XYZ file of N, CA, C and O in Angstrom:
692
model
N 101.332 86.603 60.543
C 100.699 87.445 59.539
C 99.175 87.320 59.618
O 98.466 88.301 59.463
N 98.687 86.120 59.864
C 97.247 85.907 59.996
C 96.703 86.656 61.203
O 95.628 87.247 61.140
N 97.475 86.667 62.308
C 97.051 87.392 63.508
C 96.901 88.876 63.222
O 95.947 89.504 63.662
N 97.842 89.445 62.459
C 97.777 90.865 62.153
C 96.559 91.183 61.292
O 95.886 92.176 61.506
N 96.269 90.333 60.309
C 95.100 90.567 59.469
C 93.821 90.485 60.279
O 92.906 91.258 60.075
N 93.764 89.564 61.244
C 92.592 89.438 62.105
C 92.374 90.722 62.896
O 91.252 91.172 63.066
N 93.459 91.318 63.368
C 93.335 92.527 64.171
C 93.003 93.754 63.341
O 92.528 94.741 63.867
N 93.276 93.728 62.066
C 93.013 94.889 61.239
C 91.534 95.063 60.933
O 91.120 96.148 60.576
N 90.740 94.030 61.072
C 89.317 94.222 60.840
C 88.641 94.662 62.138
O 89.148 94.458 63.235
N 87.517 95.305 61.996
C 86.844 95.895 63.155
C 86.398 94.856 64.172
O 86.473 95.096 65.373
N 85.963 93.709 63.725
C 85.507 92.674 64.657
C 86.674 92.170 65.502
O 86.541 91.976 66.704
N 87.829 91.985 64.887
C 89.003 91.540 65.631
C 89.409 92.540 66.703
O 89.752 92.167 67.822
N 89.337 93.827 66.368
C 89.672 94.866 67.346
C 88.679 94.846 68.493
O 89.055 94.908 69.661
N 87.412 94.745 68.166
C 86.371 94.718 69.204
C 86.549 93.501 70.102
O 86.481 93.601 71.327
N 86.812 92.337 69.517
C 86.983 91.116 70.313
C 88.204 91.204 71.227
O 88.143 90.807 72.388
N 89.311 91.730 70.729
C 90.500 91.874 71.576
C 90.246 92.892 72.691
O 90.696 92.701 73.810
N 89.534 93.964 72.370
C 89.214 94.968 73.385
C 88.369 94.353 74.489
O 88.647 94.534 75.678
N 87.351 93.621 74.118
C 86.497 92.958 75.110
C 87.305 91.948 75.908
O 87.171 91.849 77.129
N 88.165 91.216 75.228
C 88.977 90.194 75.879
C 89.837 90.795 76.988
O 89.853 90.297 78.114
N 90.554 91.889 76.709
C 91.398 92.445 77.776
C 90.593 93.216 78.804
O 90.980 93.310 79.961
N 89.431 93.743 78.438
C 88.607 94.421 79.446
C 88.045 93.421 80.449
O 88.002 93.695 81.648
N 87.644 92.251 79.992
C 87.162 91.211 80.906
C 88.276 90.831 81.867
O 88.062 90.706 83.072
N 89.499 90.673 81.350
C 90.629 90.302 82.207
C 91.013 91.409 83.174
O 91.572 91.139 84.234
N 90.724 92.654 82.825
C 91.066 93.736 83.754
C 90.157 93.705 84.979
O 90.536 94.161 86.047
N 88.962 93.143 84.849
C 88.048 93.034 85.989
C 88.143 91.683 86.681
O 87.704 91.531 87.810
N 88.705 90.709 85.992
C 88.876 89.372 86.562
C 90.301 88.914 86.270
O 90.539 88.150 85.327
N 91.272 89.392 87.060
C 92.685 89.119 86.756
C 93.054 87.644 86.684
O 94.003 87.289 86.011
N 92.312 86.801 87.351
C 92.668 85.382 87.309
C 92.144 84.694 86.049
O 92.522 83.582 85.749
N 91.284 85.375 85.297
C 90.742 84.792 84.065
C 91.750 84.979 82.929
O 92.199 86.074 82.680
N 92.091 83.898 82.247
C 93.040 84.039 81.135
C 92.383 84.709 79.925
O 91.160 84.709 79.783
N 93.218 85.283 79.064
C 92.718 85.831 77.810
C 92.154 84.701 76.968
O 92.691 83.593 76.956
N 91.078 84.976 76.268
C 90.486 83.960 75.404
C 91.151 83.912 74.032
O 91.200 82.873 73.398
N 91.640 85.052 73.575
C 92.284 85.117 72.267
C 93.801 85.053 72.440
O 94.338 85.560 73.423
N 94.508 84.459 71.495
C 95.970 84.394 71.622
C 96.589 85.786 71.492
O 96.070 86.642 70.768
N 97.680 86.008 72.220
C 98.363 87.295 72.122
C 99.390 87.238 71.010
O 99.866 86.172 70.634
N 99.726 88.398 70.502
C 100.772 88.515 69.491
C 102.086 88.636 70.247
O 102.204 89.431 71.169
N 103.061 87.828 69.896
C 104.311 87.829 70.658
C 105.006 89.183 70.617
O 105.476 89.670 71.627
N 105.078 89.813 69.466
C 105.686 91.136 69.356
C 104.753 92.013 68.520
O 104.729 91.920 67.302
N 103.957 92.861 69.209
C 103.054 93.744 68.459
C 103.855 94.747 67.633
O 104.994 95.066 67.969
N 103.270 95.261 66.558
C 103.994 96.233 65.734
C 104.227 97.541 66.494
O 103.529 97.857 67.443
N 105.213 98.294 66.038
C 105.556 99.587 66.636
C 104.825 100.680 65.864
O 104.707 100.608 64.645
N 104.340 101.671 66.584
C 103.690 102.819 65.960
C 104.747 103.635 65.227
O 105.729 104.067 65.819
N 104.556 103.800 63.934
C 105.537 104.504 63.105
C 105.153 105.969 62.930
O 103.978 106.324 62.997
N 106.153 106.804 62.685
C 105.898 108.208 62.367
C 105.042 108.268 61.111
O 105.204 107.461 60.196
N 104.111 109.189 61.080
C 103.224 109.341 59.930
C 101.960 108.501 60.021
O 101.118 108.558 59.140
N 101.826 107.719 61.083
C 100.617 106.904 61.252
C 99.439 107.806 61.595
O 99.602 108.895 62.136
N 98.253 107.335 61.268
C 97.053 108.108 61.605
C 96.452 107.603 62.918
O 96.935 106.642 63.512
N 95.398 108.270 63.350
C 94.779 107.958 64.631
C 94.204 106.547 64.654
O 94.327 105.833 65.651
N 93.621 106.103 63.557
C 93.050 104.758 63.494
C 94.139 103.692 63.612
O 93.975 102.695 64.320
N 95.254 103.908 62.937
C 96.382 102.974 63.036
C 96.915 102.938 64.459
O 97.222 101.863 64.993
N 97.014 104.108 65.084
C 97.477 104.172 66.475
C 96.543 103.382 67.382
O 96.994 102.672 68.284
N 95.242 103.479 67.137
C 94.249 102.743 67.926
C 94.431 101.237 67.761
O 94.463 100.490 68.740
N 94.578 100.790 66.535
C 94.739 99.357 66.260
C 95.998 98.819 66.934
O 95.978 97.778 67.594
N 97.098 99.543 66.809
C 98.352 99.094 67.411
C 98.250 99.107 68.937
O 98.737 98.189 69.601
N 97.589 100.125 69.499
C 97.429 100.156 70.954
C 96.644 98.941 71.438
O 97.005 98.331 72.442
N 95.598 98.558 70.742
C 94.826 97.376 71.139
C 95.723 96.144 71.132
O 95.682 95.320 72.051
N 96.570 96.014 70.120
C 97.495 94.879 70.056
C 98.470 94.896 71.220
O 98.709 93.869 71.862
N 99.045 96.062 71.503
C 100.015 96.196 72.592
C 99.348 95.903 73.929
O 99.873 95.152 74.755
N 98.175 96.495 74.145
C 97.456 96.321 75.420
C 97.058 94.861 75.620
O 97.180 94.322 76.722
N 96.602 94.217 74.575
C 96.206 92.813 74.681
C 97.399 91.964 75.111
O 97.288 91.101 75.987
N 98.561 92.232 74.519
C 99.779 91.507 74.879
C 100.178 91.811 76.327
O 100.564 90.907 77.076
N 100.061 93.085 76.726
C 100.399 93.477 78.103
C 99.494 92.793 79.118
O 99.956 92.336 80.169
N 98.209 92.693 78.818
C 97.296 92.026 79.748
C 97.583 90.527 79.821
O 97.424 89.922 80.874
N 97.988 89.943 78.711
C 98.380 88.533 78.760
C 99.554 88.332 79.704
O 99.575 87.398 80.510
N 100.526 89.233 79.643
C 101.662 89.159 80.557
C 101.224 89.425 81.997
O 101.605 88.696 82.918
N 100.450 90.481 82.214
C 100.046 90.872 83.574
C 99.291 89.745 84.273
O 99.516 89.481 85.458
N 98.436 89.060 83.547
C 97.689 87.953 84.133
C 98.640 86.854 84.582
O 98.533 86.318 85.677
N 99.621 86.558 83.770
C 100.599 85.522 84.122
C 101.520 85.982 85.251
O 101.965 85.168 86.062
N 101.775 87.283 85.331
C 102.711 87.816 86.328
C 102.119 87.870 87.733
O 102.873 87.895 88.706
N 100.804 87.897 87.853
C 100.174 88.010 89.176
C 100.694 86.974 90.175
O 100.862 87.269 91.346
N 100.956 85.784 89.704
C 101.380 84.723 90.635
C 102.773 84.955 91.206
O 103.166 84.322 92.174
N 103.535 85.892 90.630
C 104.873 86.204 91.116
C 104.909 87.442 92.011
O 105.966 87.818 92.504
N 103.764 88.067 92.215
C 103.704 89.344 92.922
C 104.306 89.291 94.328
O 104.965 90.230 94.757
N 104.070 88.235 95.043
C 104.529 88.148 96.434
C 105.744 87.237 96.602
O 106.053 86.815 97.695
N 106.418 86.935 95.514
C 107.622 86.119 95.569
C 108.855 87.014 95.428
O 108.781 88.074 94.813
N 109.975 86.605 95.972
C 111.194 87.417 95.822
C 111.630 87.472 94.358
O 111.354 86.555 93.576
N 112.289 88.558 94.004
C 112.732 88.733 92.615
C 113.635 87.600 92.152
O 113.631 87.240 90.980
N 114.385 87.030 93.071
C 115.300 85.959 92.695
C 114.568 84.682 92.290
O 115.147 83.811 91.647
N 113.268 84.571 92.634
C 112.504 83.366 92.284
C 112.325 83.224 90.778
O 112.328 82.118 90.261
N 112.182 84.341 90.081
C 111.997 84.293 88.635
C 112.445 85.608 87.999
O 111.612 86.458 87.667
N 113.750 85.770 87.824
C 114.235 87.042 87.259
C 113.747 87.289 85.827
O 113.601 88.429 85.415
N 113.453 86.234 85.088
C 113.014 86.419 83.702
C 111.672 87.142 83.610
O 111.405 87.829 82.624
N 110.834 87.019 84.637
C 109.534 87.697 84.612
C 109.733 89.218 84.663
O 108.984 89.974 84.055
N 110.779 89.665 85.358
C 111.076 91.097 85.437
C 111.643 91.611 84.118
O 111.393 92.755 83.725
N 112.396 90.779 83.444
C 112.904 91.146 82.121
C 111.745 91.279 81.149
O 111.667 92.233 80.374
N 110.818 90.335 81.204
C 109.651 90.399 80.331
C 108.789 91.616 80.659
O 108.275 92.290 79.762
N 108.636 91.921 81.946
C 107.880 93.111 82.344
C 108.520 94.356 81.728
O 107.821 95.214 81.185
N 109.831 94.445 81.805
C 110.542 95.586 81.225
C 110.335 95.702 79.731
O 110.192 96.809 79.193
N 110.288 94.566 79.060
C 110.060 94.564 77.609
C 108.680 95.124 77.285
O 108.527 95.951 76.384
N 107.667 94.715 78.038
C 106.301 95.194 77.804
C 106.175 96.681 78.140
O 105.520 97.436 77.412
N 106.806 97.094 79.227
C 106.780 98.510 79.602
C 107.461 99.347 78.510
O 106.953 100.406 78.132
N 108.587 98.868 78.011
C 109.303 99.588 76.957
C 108.459 99.697 75.693
O 108.413 100.752 75.053
N 107.776 98.616 75.336
C 106.961 98.637 74.125
C 105.808 99.638 74.272
O 105.543 100.427 73.366
N 105.141 99.618 75.401
C 104.030 100.542 75.638
C 104.543 101.981 75.740
O 103.920 102.909 75.217
N 105.687 102.178 76.371
C 106.277 103.518 76.472
C 106.658 104.058 75.090
O 106.492 105.253 74.815
N 107.150 103.183 74.242
C 107.483 103.581 72.872
C 106.232 104.010 72.122
O 106.232 105.017 71.411
N 105.149 103.248 72.288
C 103.884 103.632 71.653
C 103.464 105.022 72.137
O 103.097 105.881 71.327
N 103.512 105.251 73.434
C 103.124 106.546 74.003
C 103.991 107.683 73.465
O 103.475 108.751 73.106
N 105.288 107.454 73.419
C 106.195 108.487 72.930
C 105.907 108.821 71.469
O 105.799 109.989 71.098
N 105.770 107.794 70.636
C 105.454 108.023 69.219
C 104.096 108.710 69.065
O 103.932 109.585 68.227
N 103.143 108.299 69.878
C 101.807 108.890 69.828
C 101.873 110.377 70.176
O 101.291 111.207 69.479
N 102.584 110.703 71.244
C 102.693 112.099 71.677
C 103.469 112.956 70.681
O 103.186 114.139 70.531
N 104.451 112.371 70.006
C 105.273 113.130 69.058
C 104.707 113.165 67.643
O 104.847 114.164 66.943
N 104.083 112.073 67.211
C 103.676 111.970 65.809
C 102.183 112.169 65.570
O 101.788 112.724 64.551
N 101.347 111.719 66.478
C 99.905 111.756 66.237
C 99.263 113.028 66.791
O 98.572 113.745 66.077
N 99.499 113.332 68.057
C 98.845 114.485 68.678
C 99.123 115.802 67.957
O 98.189 116.580 67.751
N 100.370 116.085 67.556
C 100.598 117.361 66.861
C 99.836 117.485 65.541
O 99.429 118.578 65.175
N 99.624 116.381 64.846
C 98.904 116.459 63.566
C 97.424 116.761 63.772
O 96.773 117.273 62.868
N 96.896 116.479 64.945
C 95.481 116.750 65.198
C 95.199 118.246 65.250
O 94.095 118.683 64.961
N 96.194 119.018 65.623
C 96.022 120.482 65.669
C 95.839 121.055 64.271
O 95.295 122.138 64.104
N 96.283 120.320 63.263
C 96.168 120.790 61.881
C 94.849 120.379 61.223
O 94.623 120.674 60.066
N 93.977 119.690 61.967
C 92.697 119.256 61.409
C 91.869 120.486 61.043
O 91.739 121.405 61.846
N 91.270 120.505 59.843
C 90.645 121.717 59.326
C 89.441 122.261 60.108
O 89.383 123.435 60.366
N 88.495 121.453 60.462
C 87.283 121.991 61.076
C 87.235 121.696 62.565
O 87.844 120.754 63.041
N 86.489 122.515 63.272
C 86.365 122.360 64.722
C 85.772 121.022 65.117
O 86.236 120.385 66.047
N 84.717 120.565 64.427
C 84.088 119.289 64.805
C 85.032 118.124 64.557
O 85.115 117.199 65.356
N 85.792 118.161 63.449
C 86.772 117.102 63.204
C 87.862 117.138 64.265
O 88.287 116.115 64.765
N 88.308 118.353 64.609
C 89.355 118.507 65.605
C 88.874 117.975 66.958
O 89.581 117.256 67.642
N 87.659 118.310 67.333
C 87.118 117.868 68.616
C 86.996 116.351 68.662
O 87.414 115.725 69.632
N 86.445 115.748 67.618
C 86.296 114.291 67.591
C 87.651 113.591 67.622
O 87.835 112.608 68.328
N 88.605 114.103 66.872
C 89.938 113.504 66.849
C 90.635 113.666 68.194
O 91.257 112.729 68.683
N 90.542 114.855 68.785
C 91.162 115.073 70.089
C 90.527 114.194 71.153
O 91.222 113.635 72.006
N 89.229 114.089 71.112
C 88.486 113.243 72.060
C 89.007 111.808 72.002
O 89.371 111.216 73.009
N 89.079 111.270 70.788
C 89.556 109.904 70.605
C 91.024 109.780 71.017
O 91.414 108.820 71.690
N 91.845 110.758 70.648
C 93.273 110.705 70.969
C 93.503 110.746 72.480
O 94.335 110.003 73.003
N 92.762 111.580 73.175
C 92.933 111.671 74.623
C 92.506 110.384 75.313
O 93.145 109.942 76.276
N 91.453 109.770 74.815
C 91.023 108.480 75.377
C 92.095 107.421 75.147
O 92.402 106.626 76.047
N 92.693 107.409 73.971
C 93.771 106.448 73.701
C 94.950 106.681 74.638
O 95.510 105.739 75.199
N 95.317 107.946 74.824
C 96.449 108.229 75.708
C 96.123 107.861 77.160
O 96.956 107.290 77.863
N 94.904 108.158 77.606
C 94.507 107.794 78.965
C 94.550 106.274 79.151
O 94.998 105.784 80.194
N 94.106 105.550 78.154
C 94.139 104.086 78.204
C 95.573 103.593 78.313
O 95.899 102.759 79.161
N 96.443 104.120 77.456
C 97.847 103.691 77.470
C 98.517 104.021 78.804
O 99.242 103.191 79.363
N 98.251 105.192 79.342
C 98.852 105.579 80.620
C 98.362 104.693 81.763
O 99.149 104.268 82.608
N 97.067 104.411 81.785
C 96.542 103.575 82.876
C 97.103 102.160 82.806
O 97.422 101.556 83.835
N 97.275 101.645 81.613
C 97.828 100.301 81.473
C 99.325 100.301 81.778
O 99.843 99.351 82.367
N 100.009 101.380 81.444
C 101.420 101.498 81.794
C 101.588 101.482 83.316
O 102.475 100.803 83.839
N 100.736 102.180 84.024
C 100.784 102.178 85.491
C 100.523 100.770 86.015
O 101.264 100.254 86.857
N 99.473 100.148 85.505
C 99.123 98.791 85.943
C 100.272 97.820 85.679
O 100.666 97.043 86.553
N 100.816 97.873 84.498
C 101.893 96.972 84.104
C 103.146 97.202 84.948
O 103.820 96.250 85.343
N 103.427 98.449 85.257
C 104.606 98.773 86.059
C 104.487 98.289 87.500
O 105.492 98.018 88.146
N 103.268 98.192 87.993
C 103.048 97.839 89.408
C 102.607 96.394 89.616
O 102.441 95.959 90.759
N 102.421 95.651 88.557
C 101.844 94.312 88.664
C 102.682 93.361 89.513
O 102.138 92.463 90.159
N 103.977 93.546 89.555
C 104.841 92.648 90.326
C 105.232 93.212 91.694
O 105.915 92.547 92.461
N 104.784 94.422 91.989
C 105.154 95.055 93.254
C 104.034 94.847 94.279
O 102.905 95.273 94.054
N 104.318 94.216 95.411
C 103.262 93.926 96.389
C 102.864 95.132 97.236
O 101.908 95.052 98.007
N 103.553 96.259 97.090
C 103.271 97.418 97.932
C 102.460 98.465 97.182
O 102.760 98.801 96.039
N 101.443 99.002 97.851
C 100.595 100.013 97.230
C 101.364 101.297 96.933
O 100.970 102.069 96.061
N 102.451 101.525 97.640
C 103.246 102.730 97.399
C 103.920 102.707 96.029
O 104.435 103.738 95.582
N 103.908 101.582 95.353
C 104.490 101.488 94.012
C 103.813 102.458 93.050
O 104.431 102.936 92.096
N 102.554 102.778 93.313
C 101.810 103.683 92.442
C 102.295 105.130 92.570
O 102.063 105.948 91.689
N 102.963 105.461 93.669
C 103.383 106.837 93.927
C 104.322 107.386 92.860
O 104.293 108.575 92.570
N 105.154 106.538 92.287
C 106.105 107.014 91.280
C 105.412 107.393 89.965
O 106.049 107.961 89.083
N 104.143 107.097 89.861
C 103.397 107.381 88.636
C 102.495 108.605 88.771
O 101.528 108.758 88.026
N 102.829 109.490 89.706
C 102.007 110.681 89.942
C 101.827 111.503 88.663
O 100.730 111.998 88.383
N 102.879 111.643 87.872
C 102.773 112.428 86.634
C 101.802 111.774 85.651
O 101.038 112.476 84.959
N 101.807 110.436 85.594
C 100.856 109.742 84.711
C 99.426 109.935 85.200
O 98.513 110.184 84.397
N 99.232 109.823 86.518
C 97.894 110.046 87.073
C 97.428 111.477 86.785
O 96.273 111.701 86.444
N 98.342 112.427 86.920
C 98.002 113.818 86.655
C 97.615 114.007 85.186
O 96.660 114.712 84.870
N 98.356 113.367 84.275
C 98.033 113.477 82.847
C 96.677 112.857 82.539
O 95.906 113.392 81.745
N 96.372 111.743 83.172
C 95.058 111.113 82.983
C 93.958 112.071 83.444
O 92.944 112.249 82.754
N 94.162 112.710 84.602
C 93.177 113.676 85.096
C 93.036 114.873 84.176
O 91.909 115.326 83.882
N 94.146 115.388 83.677
C 94.121 116.536 82.761
C 93.398 116.168 81.470
O 92.571 116.940 80.968
N 93.707 114.992 80.927
C 93.029 114.549 79.705
C 91.535 114.340 79.946
O 90.705 114.688 79.099
N 91.184 113.780 81.104
C 89.770 113.597 81.438
C 89.040 114.922 81.543
O 87.917 115.066 81.034
N 89.681 115.927 82.157
C 89.089 117.274 82.224
C 88.896 117.853 80.838
O 87.864 118.472 80.544
N 89.889 117.665 79.977
C 89.784 118.197 78.598
C 88.642 117.532 77.852
O 87.880 118.203 77.136
N 88.476 116.240 78.037
C 87.362 115.536 77.380
C 86.037 116.059 77.891
O 85.106 116.311 77.125
N 85.936 116.226 79.205
C 84.673 116.718 79.781
C 84.365 118.129 79.290
O 83.196 118.447 79.026
N 85.376 118.969 79.117
C 85.121 120.316 78.609
C 84.703 120.273 77.143
O 83.915 121.107 76.693
N 85.219 119.298 76.379
C 84.784 119.140 74.986
C 83.336 118.694 74.925
O 82.568 119.145 74.085
N 82.959 117.797 75.830
C 81.587 117.282 75.858
C 80.626 118.391 76.295
O 79.553 118.558 75.720
N 81.027 119.163 77.306
C 80.181 120.230 77.820
C 80.100 121.421 76.869
O 79.101 122.116 76.841
N 81.177 121.655 76.122
C 81.265 122.853 75.280
C 80.710 122.681 73.965
O 79.917 122.598 73.267
């Protein structure tokens, strides 16, 4: 409960964001902040800010796993089958967040009253989705030693590109 309260304040979110961003550039560096064993699930009716907070919690937990999983990348699956089960759990949790986000949050943004509010909300929402998709790809491939593992994520890469184009058109327009 204390961990959740820490994450609900802006400083906690910023610190967790910095923590996993540092680890994304230095995979051998451990997270400095403790991870939450089971981050909360994004519920229907949540707003964009809640979705952001939960995504930071989920991503922080995923990076904690990914850092630990690196040492198993070139070992046979039989060496540690539990690591693959844990990977599946993290992928499922992040996929659930994405599904709820796409079904519950994005459609409500279309109902935002003014153009500037709609643009700002869409901008933030697309960045959140791009972040979740990129981490889903990373998490899915962390234990696979072959670069071709990324090929199965072509649709995710395409969505990231489409969202990036939409953001750039919002910025330019």
